JSON list of C-alpha atoms and ligand atoms in Angstrom, two decimals:
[
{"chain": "A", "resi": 95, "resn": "UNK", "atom": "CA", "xyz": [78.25, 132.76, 166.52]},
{"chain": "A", "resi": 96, "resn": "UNK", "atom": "CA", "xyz": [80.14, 132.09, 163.26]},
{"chain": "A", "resi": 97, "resn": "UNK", "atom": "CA", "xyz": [77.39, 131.45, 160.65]},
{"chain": "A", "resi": 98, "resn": "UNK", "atom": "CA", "xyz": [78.12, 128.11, 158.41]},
{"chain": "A", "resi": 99, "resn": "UNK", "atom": "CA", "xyz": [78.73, 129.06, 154.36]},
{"chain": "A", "resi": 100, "resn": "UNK", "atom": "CA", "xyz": [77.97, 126.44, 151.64]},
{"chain": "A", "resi": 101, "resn": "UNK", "atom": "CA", "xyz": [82.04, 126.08, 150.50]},
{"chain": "A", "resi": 102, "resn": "UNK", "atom": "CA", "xyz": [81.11, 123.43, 148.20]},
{"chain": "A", "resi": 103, "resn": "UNK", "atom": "CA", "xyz": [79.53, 125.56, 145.85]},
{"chain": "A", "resi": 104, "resn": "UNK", "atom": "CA", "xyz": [82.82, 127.21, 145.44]},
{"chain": "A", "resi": 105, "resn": "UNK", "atom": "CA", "xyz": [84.39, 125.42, 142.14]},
{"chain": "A", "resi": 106, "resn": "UNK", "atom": "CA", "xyz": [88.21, 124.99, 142.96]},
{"chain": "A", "resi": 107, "resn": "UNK", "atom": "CA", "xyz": [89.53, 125.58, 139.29]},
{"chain": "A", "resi": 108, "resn": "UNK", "atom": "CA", "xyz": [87.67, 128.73, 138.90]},
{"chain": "A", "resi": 109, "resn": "UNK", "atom": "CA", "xyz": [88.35, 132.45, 139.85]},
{"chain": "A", "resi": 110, "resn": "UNK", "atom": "CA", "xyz": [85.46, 134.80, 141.80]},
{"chain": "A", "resi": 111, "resn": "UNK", "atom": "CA", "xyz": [85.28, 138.48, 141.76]},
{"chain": "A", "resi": 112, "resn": "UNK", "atom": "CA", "xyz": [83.98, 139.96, 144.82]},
{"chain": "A", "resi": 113, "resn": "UNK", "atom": "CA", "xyz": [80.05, 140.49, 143.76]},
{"chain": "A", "resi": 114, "resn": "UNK", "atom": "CA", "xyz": [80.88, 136.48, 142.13]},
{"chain": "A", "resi": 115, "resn": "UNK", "atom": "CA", "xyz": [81.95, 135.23, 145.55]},
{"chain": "A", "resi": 116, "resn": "UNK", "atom": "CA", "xyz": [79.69, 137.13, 147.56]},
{"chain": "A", "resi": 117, "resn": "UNK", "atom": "CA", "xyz": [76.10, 135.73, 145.33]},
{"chain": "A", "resi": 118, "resn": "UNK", "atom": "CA", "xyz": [77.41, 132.39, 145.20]},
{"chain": "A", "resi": 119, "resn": "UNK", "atom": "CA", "xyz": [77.47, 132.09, 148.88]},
{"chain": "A", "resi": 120, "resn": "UNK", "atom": "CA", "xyz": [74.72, 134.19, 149.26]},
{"chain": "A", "resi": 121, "resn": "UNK", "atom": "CA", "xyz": [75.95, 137.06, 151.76]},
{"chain": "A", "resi": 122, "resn": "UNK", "atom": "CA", "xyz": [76.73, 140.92, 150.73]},
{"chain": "A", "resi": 123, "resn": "UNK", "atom": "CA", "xyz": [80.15, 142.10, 149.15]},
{"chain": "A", "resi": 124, "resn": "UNK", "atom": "CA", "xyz": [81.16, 143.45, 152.40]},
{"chain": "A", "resi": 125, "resn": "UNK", "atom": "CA", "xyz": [80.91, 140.24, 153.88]},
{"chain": "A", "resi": 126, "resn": "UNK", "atom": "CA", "xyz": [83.69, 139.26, 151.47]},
{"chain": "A", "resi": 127, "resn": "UNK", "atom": "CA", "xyz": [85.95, 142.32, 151.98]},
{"chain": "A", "resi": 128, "resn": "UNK", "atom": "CA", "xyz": [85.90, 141.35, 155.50]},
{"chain": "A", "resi": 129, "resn": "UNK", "atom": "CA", "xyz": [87.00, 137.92, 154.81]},
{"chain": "A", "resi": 130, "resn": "UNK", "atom": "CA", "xyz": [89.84, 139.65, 152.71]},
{"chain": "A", "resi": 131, "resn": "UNK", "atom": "CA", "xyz": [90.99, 142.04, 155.91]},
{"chain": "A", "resi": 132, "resn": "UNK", "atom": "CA", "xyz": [90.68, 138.96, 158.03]},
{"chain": "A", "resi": 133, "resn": "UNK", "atom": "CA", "xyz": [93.27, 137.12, 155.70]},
{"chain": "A", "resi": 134, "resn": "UNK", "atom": "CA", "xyz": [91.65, 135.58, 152.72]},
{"chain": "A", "resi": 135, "resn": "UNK", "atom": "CA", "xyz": [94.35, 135.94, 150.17]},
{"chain": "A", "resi": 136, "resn": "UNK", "atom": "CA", "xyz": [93.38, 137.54, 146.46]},
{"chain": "A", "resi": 137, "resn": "UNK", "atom": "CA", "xyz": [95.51, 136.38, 143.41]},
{"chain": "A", "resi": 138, "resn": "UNK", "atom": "CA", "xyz": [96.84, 139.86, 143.70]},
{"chain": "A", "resi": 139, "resn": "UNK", "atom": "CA", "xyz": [96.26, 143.39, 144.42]},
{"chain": "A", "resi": 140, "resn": "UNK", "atom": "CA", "xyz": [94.95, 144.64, 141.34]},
{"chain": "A", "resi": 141, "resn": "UNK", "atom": "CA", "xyz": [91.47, 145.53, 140.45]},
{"chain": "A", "resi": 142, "resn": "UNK", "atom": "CA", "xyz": [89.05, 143.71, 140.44]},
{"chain": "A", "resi": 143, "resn": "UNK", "atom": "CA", "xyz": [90.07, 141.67, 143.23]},
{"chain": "A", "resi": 144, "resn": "UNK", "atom": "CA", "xyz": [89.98, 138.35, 142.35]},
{"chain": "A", "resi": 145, "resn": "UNK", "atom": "CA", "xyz": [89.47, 134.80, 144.76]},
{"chain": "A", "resi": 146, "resn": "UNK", "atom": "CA", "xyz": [90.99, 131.47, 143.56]},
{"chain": "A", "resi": 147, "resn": "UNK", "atom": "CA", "xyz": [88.53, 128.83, 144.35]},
{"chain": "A", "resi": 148, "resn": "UNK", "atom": "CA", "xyz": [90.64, 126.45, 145.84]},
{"chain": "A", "resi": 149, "resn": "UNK", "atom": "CA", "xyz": [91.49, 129.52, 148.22]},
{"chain": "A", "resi": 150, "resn": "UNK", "atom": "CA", "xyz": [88.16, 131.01, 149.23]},
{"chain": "A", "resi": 151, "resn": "UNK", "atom": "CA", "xyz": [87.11, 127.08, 149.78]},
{"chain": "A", "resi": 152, "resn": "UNK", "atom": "CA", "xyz": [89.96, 126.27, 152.12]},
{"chain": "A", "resi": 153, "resn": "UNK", "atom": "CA", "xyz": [89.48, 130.13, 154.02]},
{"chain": "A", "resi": 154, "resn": "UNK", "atom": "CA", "xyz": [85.50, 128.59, 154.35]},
{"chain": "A", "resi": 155, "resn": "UNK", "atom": "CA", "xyz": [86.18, 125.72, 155.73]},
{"chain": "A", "resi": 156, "resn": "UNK", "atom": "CA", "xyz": [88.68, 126.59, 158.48]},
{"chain": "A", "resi": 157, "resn": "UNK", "atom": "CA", "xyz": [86.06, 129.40, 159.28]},
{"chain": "A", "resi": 158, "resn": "UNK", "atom": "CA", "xyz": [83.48, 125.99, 159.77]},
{"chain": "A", "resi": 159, "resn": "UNK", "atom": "CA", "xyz": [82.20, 126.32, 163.19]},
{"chain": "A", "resi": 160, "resn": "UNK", "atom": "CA", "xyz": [82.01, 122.86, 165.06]},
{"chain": "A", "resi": 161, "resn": "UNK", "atom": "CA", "xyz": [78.77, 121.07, 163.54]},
{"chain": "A", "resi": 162, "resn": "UNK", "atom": "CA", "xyz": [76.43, 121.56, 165.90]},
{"chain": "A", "resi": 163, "resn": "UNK", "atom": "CA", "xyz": [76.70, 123.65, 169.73]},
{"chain": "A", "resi": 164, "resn": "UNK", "atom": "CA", "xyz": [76.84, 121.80, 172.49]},
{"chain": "A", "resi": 165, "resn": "UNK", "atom": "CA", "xyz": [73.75, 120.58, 174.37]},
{"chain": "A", "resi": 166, "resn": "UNK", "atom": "CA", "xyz": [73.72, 120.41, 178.03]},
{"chain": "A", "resi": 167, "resn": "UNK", "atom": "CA", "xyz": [76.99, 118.81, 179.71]},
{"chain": "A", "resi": 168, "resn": "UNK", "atom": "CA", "xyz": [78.51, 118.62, 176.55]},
{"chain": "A", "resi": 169, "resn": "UNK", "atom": "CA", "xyz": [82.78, 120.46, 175.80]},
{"chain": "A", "resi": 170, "resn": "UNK", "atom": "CA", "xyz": [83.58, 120.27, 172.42]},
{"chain": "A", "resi": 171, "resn": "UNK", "atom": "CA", "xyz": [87.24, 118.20, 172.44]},
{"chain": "A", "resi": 172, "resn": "UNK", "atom": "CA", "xyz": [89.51, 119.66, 169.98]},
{"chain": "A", "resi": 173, "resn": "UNK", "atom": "CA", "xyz": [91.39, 116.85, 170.38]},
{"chain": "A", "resi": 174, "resn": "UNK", "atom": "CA", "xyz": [88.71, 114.15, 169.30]},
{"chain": "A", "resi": 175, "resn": "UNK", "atom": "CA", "xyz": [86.88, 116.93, 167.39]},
{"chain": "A", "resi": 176, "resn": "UNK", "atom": "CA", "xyz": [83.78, 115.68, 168.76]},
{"chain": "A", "resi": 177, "resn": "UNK", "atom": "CA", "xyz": [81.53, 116.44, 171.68]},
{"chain": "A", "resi": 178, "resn": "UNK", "atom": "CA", "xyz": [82.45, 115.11, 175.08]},
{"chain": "A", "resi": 179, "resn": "UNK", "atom": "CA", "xyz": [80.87, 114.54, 178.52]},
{"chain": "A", "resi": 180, "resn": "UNK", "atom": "CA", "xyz": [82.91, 115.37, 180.80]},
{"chain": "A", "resi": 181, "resn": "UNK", "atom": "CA", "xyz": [85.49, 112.64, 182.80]},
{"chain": "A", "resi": 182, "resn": "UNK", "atom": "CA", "xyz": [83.83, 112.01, 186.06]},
{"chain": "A", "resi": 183, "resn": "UNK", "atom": "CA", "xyz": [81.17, 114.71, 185.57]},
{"chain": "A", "resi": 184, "resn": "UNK", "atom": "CA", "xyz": [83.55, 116.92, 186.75]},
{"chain": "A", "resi": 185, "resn": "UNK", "atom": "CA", "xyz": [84.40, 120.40, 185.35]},
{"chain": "A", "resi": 186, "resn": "UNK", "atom": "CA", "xyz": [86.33, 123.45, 187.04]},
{"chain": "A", "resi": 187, "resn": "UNK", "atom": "CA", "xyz": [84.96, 127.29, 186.06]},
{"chain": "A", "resi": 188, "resn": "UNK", "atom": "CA", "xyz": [87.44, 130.09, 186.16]},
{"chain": "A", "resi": 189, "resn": "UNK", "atom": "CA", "xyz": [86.15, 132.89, 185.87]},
{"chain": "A", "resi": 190, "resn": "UNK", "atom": "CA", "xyz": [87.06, 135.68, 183.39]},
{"chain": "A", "resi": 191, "resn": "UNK", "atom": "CA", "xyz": [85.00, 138.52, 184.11]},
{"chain": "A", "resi": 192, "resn": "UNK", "atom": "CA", "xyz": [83.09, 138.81, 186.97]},
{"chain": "A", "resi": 193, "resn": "UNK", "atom": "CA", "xyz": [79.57, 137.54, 184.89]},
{"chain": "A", "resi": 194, "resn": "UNK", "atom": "CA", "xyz": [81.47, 135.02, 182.74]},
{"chain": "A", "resi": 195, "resn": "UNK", "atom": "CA", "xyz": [84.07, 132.50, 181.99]},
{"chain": "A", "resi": 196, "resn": "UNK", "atom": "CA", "xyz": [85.19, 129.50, 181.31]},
{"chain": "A", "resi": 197, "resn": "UNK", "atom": "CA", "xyz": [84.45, 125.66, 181.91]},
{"chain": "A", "resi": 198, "resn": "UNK", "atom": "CA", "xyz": [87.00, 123.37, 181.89]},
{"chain": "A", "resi": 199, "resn": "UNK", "atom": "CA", "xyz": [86.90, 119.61, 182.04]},
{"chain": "A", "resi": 200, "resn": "UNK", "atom": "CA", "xyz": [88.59, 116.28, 181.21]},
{"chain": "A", "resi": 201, "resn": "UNK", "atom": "CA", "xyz": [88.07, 114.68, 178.07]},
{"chain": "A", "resi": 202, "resn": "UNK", "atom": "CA", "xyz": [86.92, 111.28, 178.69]},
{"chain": "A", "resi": 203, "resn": "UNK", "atom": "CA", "xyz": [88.30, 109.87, 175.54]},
{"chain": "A", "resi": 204, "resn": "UNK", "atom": "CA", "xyz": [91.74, 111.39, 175.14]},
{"chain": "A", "resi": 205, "resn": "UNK", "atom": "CA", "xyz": [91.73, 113.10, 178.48]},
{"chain": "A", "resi": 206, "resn": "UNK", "atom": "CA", "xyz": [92.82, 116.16, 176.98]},
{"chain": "A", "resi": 207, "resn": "UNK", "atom": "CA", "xyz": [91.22, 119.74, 178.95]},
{"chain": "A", "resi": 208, "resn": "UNK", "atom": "CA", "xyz": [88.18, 120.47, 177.15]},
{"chain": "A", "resi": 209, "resn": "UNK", "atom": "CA", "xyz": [86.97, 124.64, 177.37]},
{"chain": "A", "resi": 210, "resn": "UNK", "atom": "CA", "xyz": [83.83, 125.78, 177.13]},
{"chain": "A", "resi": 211, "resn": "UNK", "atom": "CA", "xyz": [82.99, 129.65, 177.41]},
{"chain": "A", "resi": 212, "resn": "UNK", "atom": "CA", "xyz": [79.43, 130.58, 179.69]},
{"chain": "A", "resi": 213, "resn": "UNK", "atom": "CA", "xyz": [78.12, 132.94, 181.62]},
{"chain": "A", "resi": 214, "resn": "UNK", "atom": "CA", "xyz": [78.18, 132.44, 185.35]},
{"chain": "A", "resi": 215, "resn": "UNK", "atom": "CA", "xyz": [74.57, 132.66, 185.59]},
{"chain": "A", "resi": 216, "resn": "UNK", "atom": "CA", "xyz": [73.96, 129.96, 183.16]},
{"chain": "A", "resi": 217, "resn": "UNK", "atom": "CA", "xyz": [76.17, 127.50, 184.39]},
{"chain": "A", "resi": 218, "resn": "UNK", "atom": "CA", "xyz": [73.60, 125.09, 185.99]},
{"chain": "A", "resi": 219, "resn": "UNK", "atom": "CA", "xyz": [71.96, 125.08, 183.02]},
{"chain": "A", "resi": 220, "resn": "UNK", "atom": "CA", "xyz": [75.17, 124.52, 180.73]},
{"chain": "A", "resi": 221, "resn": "UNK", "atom": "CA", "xyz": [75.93, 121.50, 183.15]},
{"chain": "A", "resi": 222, "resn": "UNK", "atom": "CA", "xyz": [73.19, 120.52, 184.97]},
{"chain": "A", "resi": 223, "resn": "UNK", "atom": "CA", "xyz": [74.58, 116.94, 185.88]},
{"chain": "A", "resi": 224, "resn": "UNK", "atom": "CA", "xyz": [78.62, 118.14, 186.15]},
{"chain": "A", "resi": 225, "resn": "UNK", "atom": "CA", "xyz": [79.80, 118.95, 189.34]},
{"chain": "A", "resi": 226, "resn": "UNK", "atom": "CA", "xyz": [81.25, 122.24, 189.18]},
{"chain": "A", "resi": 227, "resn": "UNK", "atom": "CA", "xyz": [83.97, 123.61, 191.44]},
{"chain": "A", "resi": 228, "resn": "UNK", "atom": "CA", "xyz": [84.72, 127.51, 190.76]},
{"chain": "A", "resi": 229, "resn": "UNK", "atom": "CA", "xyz": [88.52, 128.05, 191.00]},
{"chain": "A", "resi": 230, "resn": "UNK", "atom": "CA", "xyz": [89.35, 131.55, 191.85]},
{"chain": "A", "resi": 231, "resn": "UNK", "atom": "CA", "xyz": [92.37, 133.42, 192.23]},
{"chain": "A", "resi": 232, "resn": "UNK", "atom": "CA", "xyz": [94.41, 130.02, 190.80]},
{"chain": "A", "resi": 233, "resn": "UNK", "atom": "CA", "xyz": [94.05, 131.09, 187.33]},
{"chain": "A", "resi": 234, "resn": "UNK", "atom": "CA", "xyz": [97.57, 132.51, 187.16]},
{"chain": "A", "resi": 235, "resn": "UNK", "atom": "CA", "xyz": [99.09, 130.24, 188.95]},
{"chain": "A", "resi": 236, "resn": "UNK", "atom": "CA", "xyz": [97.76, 127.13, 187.20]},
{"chain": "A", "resi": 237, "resn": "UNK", "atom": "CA", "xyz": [98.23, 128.86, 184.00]},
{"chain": "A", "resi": 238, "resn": "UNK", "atom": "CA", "xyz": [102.01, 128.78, 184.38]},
{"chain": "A", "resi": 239, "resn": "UNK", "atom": "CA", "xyz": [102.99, 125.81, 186.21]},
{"chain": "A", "resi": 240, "resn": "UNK", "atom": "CA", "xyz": [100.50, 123.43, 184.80]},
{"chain": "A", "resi": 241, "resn": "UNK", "atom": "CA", "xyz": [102.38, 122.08, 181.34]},
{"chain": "A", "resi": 242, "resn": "UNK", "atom": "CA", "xyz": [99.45, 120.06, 179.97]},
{"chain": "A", "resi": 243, "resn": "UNK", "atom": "CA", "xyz": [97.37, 123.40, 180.44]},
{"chain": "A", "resi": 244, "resn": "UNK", "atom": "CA", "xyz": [99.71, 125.65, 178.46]},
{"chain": "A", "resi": 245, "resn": "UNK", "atom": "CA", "xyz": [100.24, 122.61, 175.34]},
{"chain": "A", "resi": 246, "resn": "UNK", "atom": "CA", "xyz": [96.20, 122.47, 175.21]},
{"chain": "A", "resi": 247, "resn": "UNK", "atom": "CA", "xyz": [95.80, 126.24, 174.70]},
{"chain": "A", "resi": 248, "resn": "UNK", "atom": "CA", "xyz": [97.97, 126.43, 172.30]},
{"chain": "A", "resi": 249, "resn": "UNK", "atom": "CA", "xyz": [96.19, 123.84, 170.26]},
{"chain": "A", "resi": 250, "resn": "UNK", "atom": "CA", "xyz": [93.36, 125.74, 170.40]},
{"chain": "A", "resi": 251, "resn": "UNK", "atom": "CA", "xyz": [94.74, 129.27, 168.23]},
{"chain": "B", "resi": 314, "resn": "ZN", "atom": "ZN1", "xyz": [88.99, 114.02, 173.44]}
]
């Protein structure tokens, strides 16, 4: 789980070296050079590497996980950006491996497909009041035919 970084502290009109970046936020240098491989852009190649504030604040906070997990029968909607009951207390789980996969239900709001990843075992106490109906084999199928389906995950990337 993605661990939430204090972005504020970051001044926009000011530039960080690595070791800067790294103690104002209060994690170790390779933290930051793993932010770098995963796409936060320096000013430019040369040495020391340096981090525009405006652009180490905006790489935070679109790392940001969702403010809080969520509790029990709760899907996060990336639609309402909030967290969501499920419509009718109704969710489908397709499995992904044979120990774990995915939850899927209604938004009750915007009644967009709302995903949340578990582990088979722990459904029933993911959802204790959803009805859950395991689709198997459908996946595929559903996947490709169904056009609300397809838009929804690829809002999510
Ligand atoms: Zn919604």
């Amino acid at each position: 789980m993605a661990r939430r970084y204090n972005y504020r502290r970051v001044k926009i009109h000011h530039s960080y070296s690595i070791p800067e970046f790294a103690k104002l936020l209060d994690v170790h240098k390779n933290t930051v050079s793993r932010w770098i491989a995963a796409g936060l852009q320096t000013i430019d190649k040369k040495r020391p590497l340096l981090i525009q504030g405006t652009v180490g604040r905006a790489f935070l906070q679109a790392r940001q996980p969702p403010k809080s997990k969520c509790g029990p029968n709760e899907f996060w909607c990336f639609k309402c950006r909030d967290r969501r009951k499920p419509a009718f207390d109704e969710a489908d789980y397709r499995p992904v491996t044979p120990t774990s996969g995915r939850l899927q239900a209604l938004c009750p709001v915007c009644s967009r497909i709302m995903n949340r990843g578990v582990r088979k075992a722990e459904i029933s106490r993911a959802c204790p009041d959803v009805r859950v109906t395991e689709k198997v084999e459908q996946q595929r199928i559903d996947d490709s035919s169904d056009p609300t389906l397809n838009v929804v995950i690829k809002q999510e990337k």
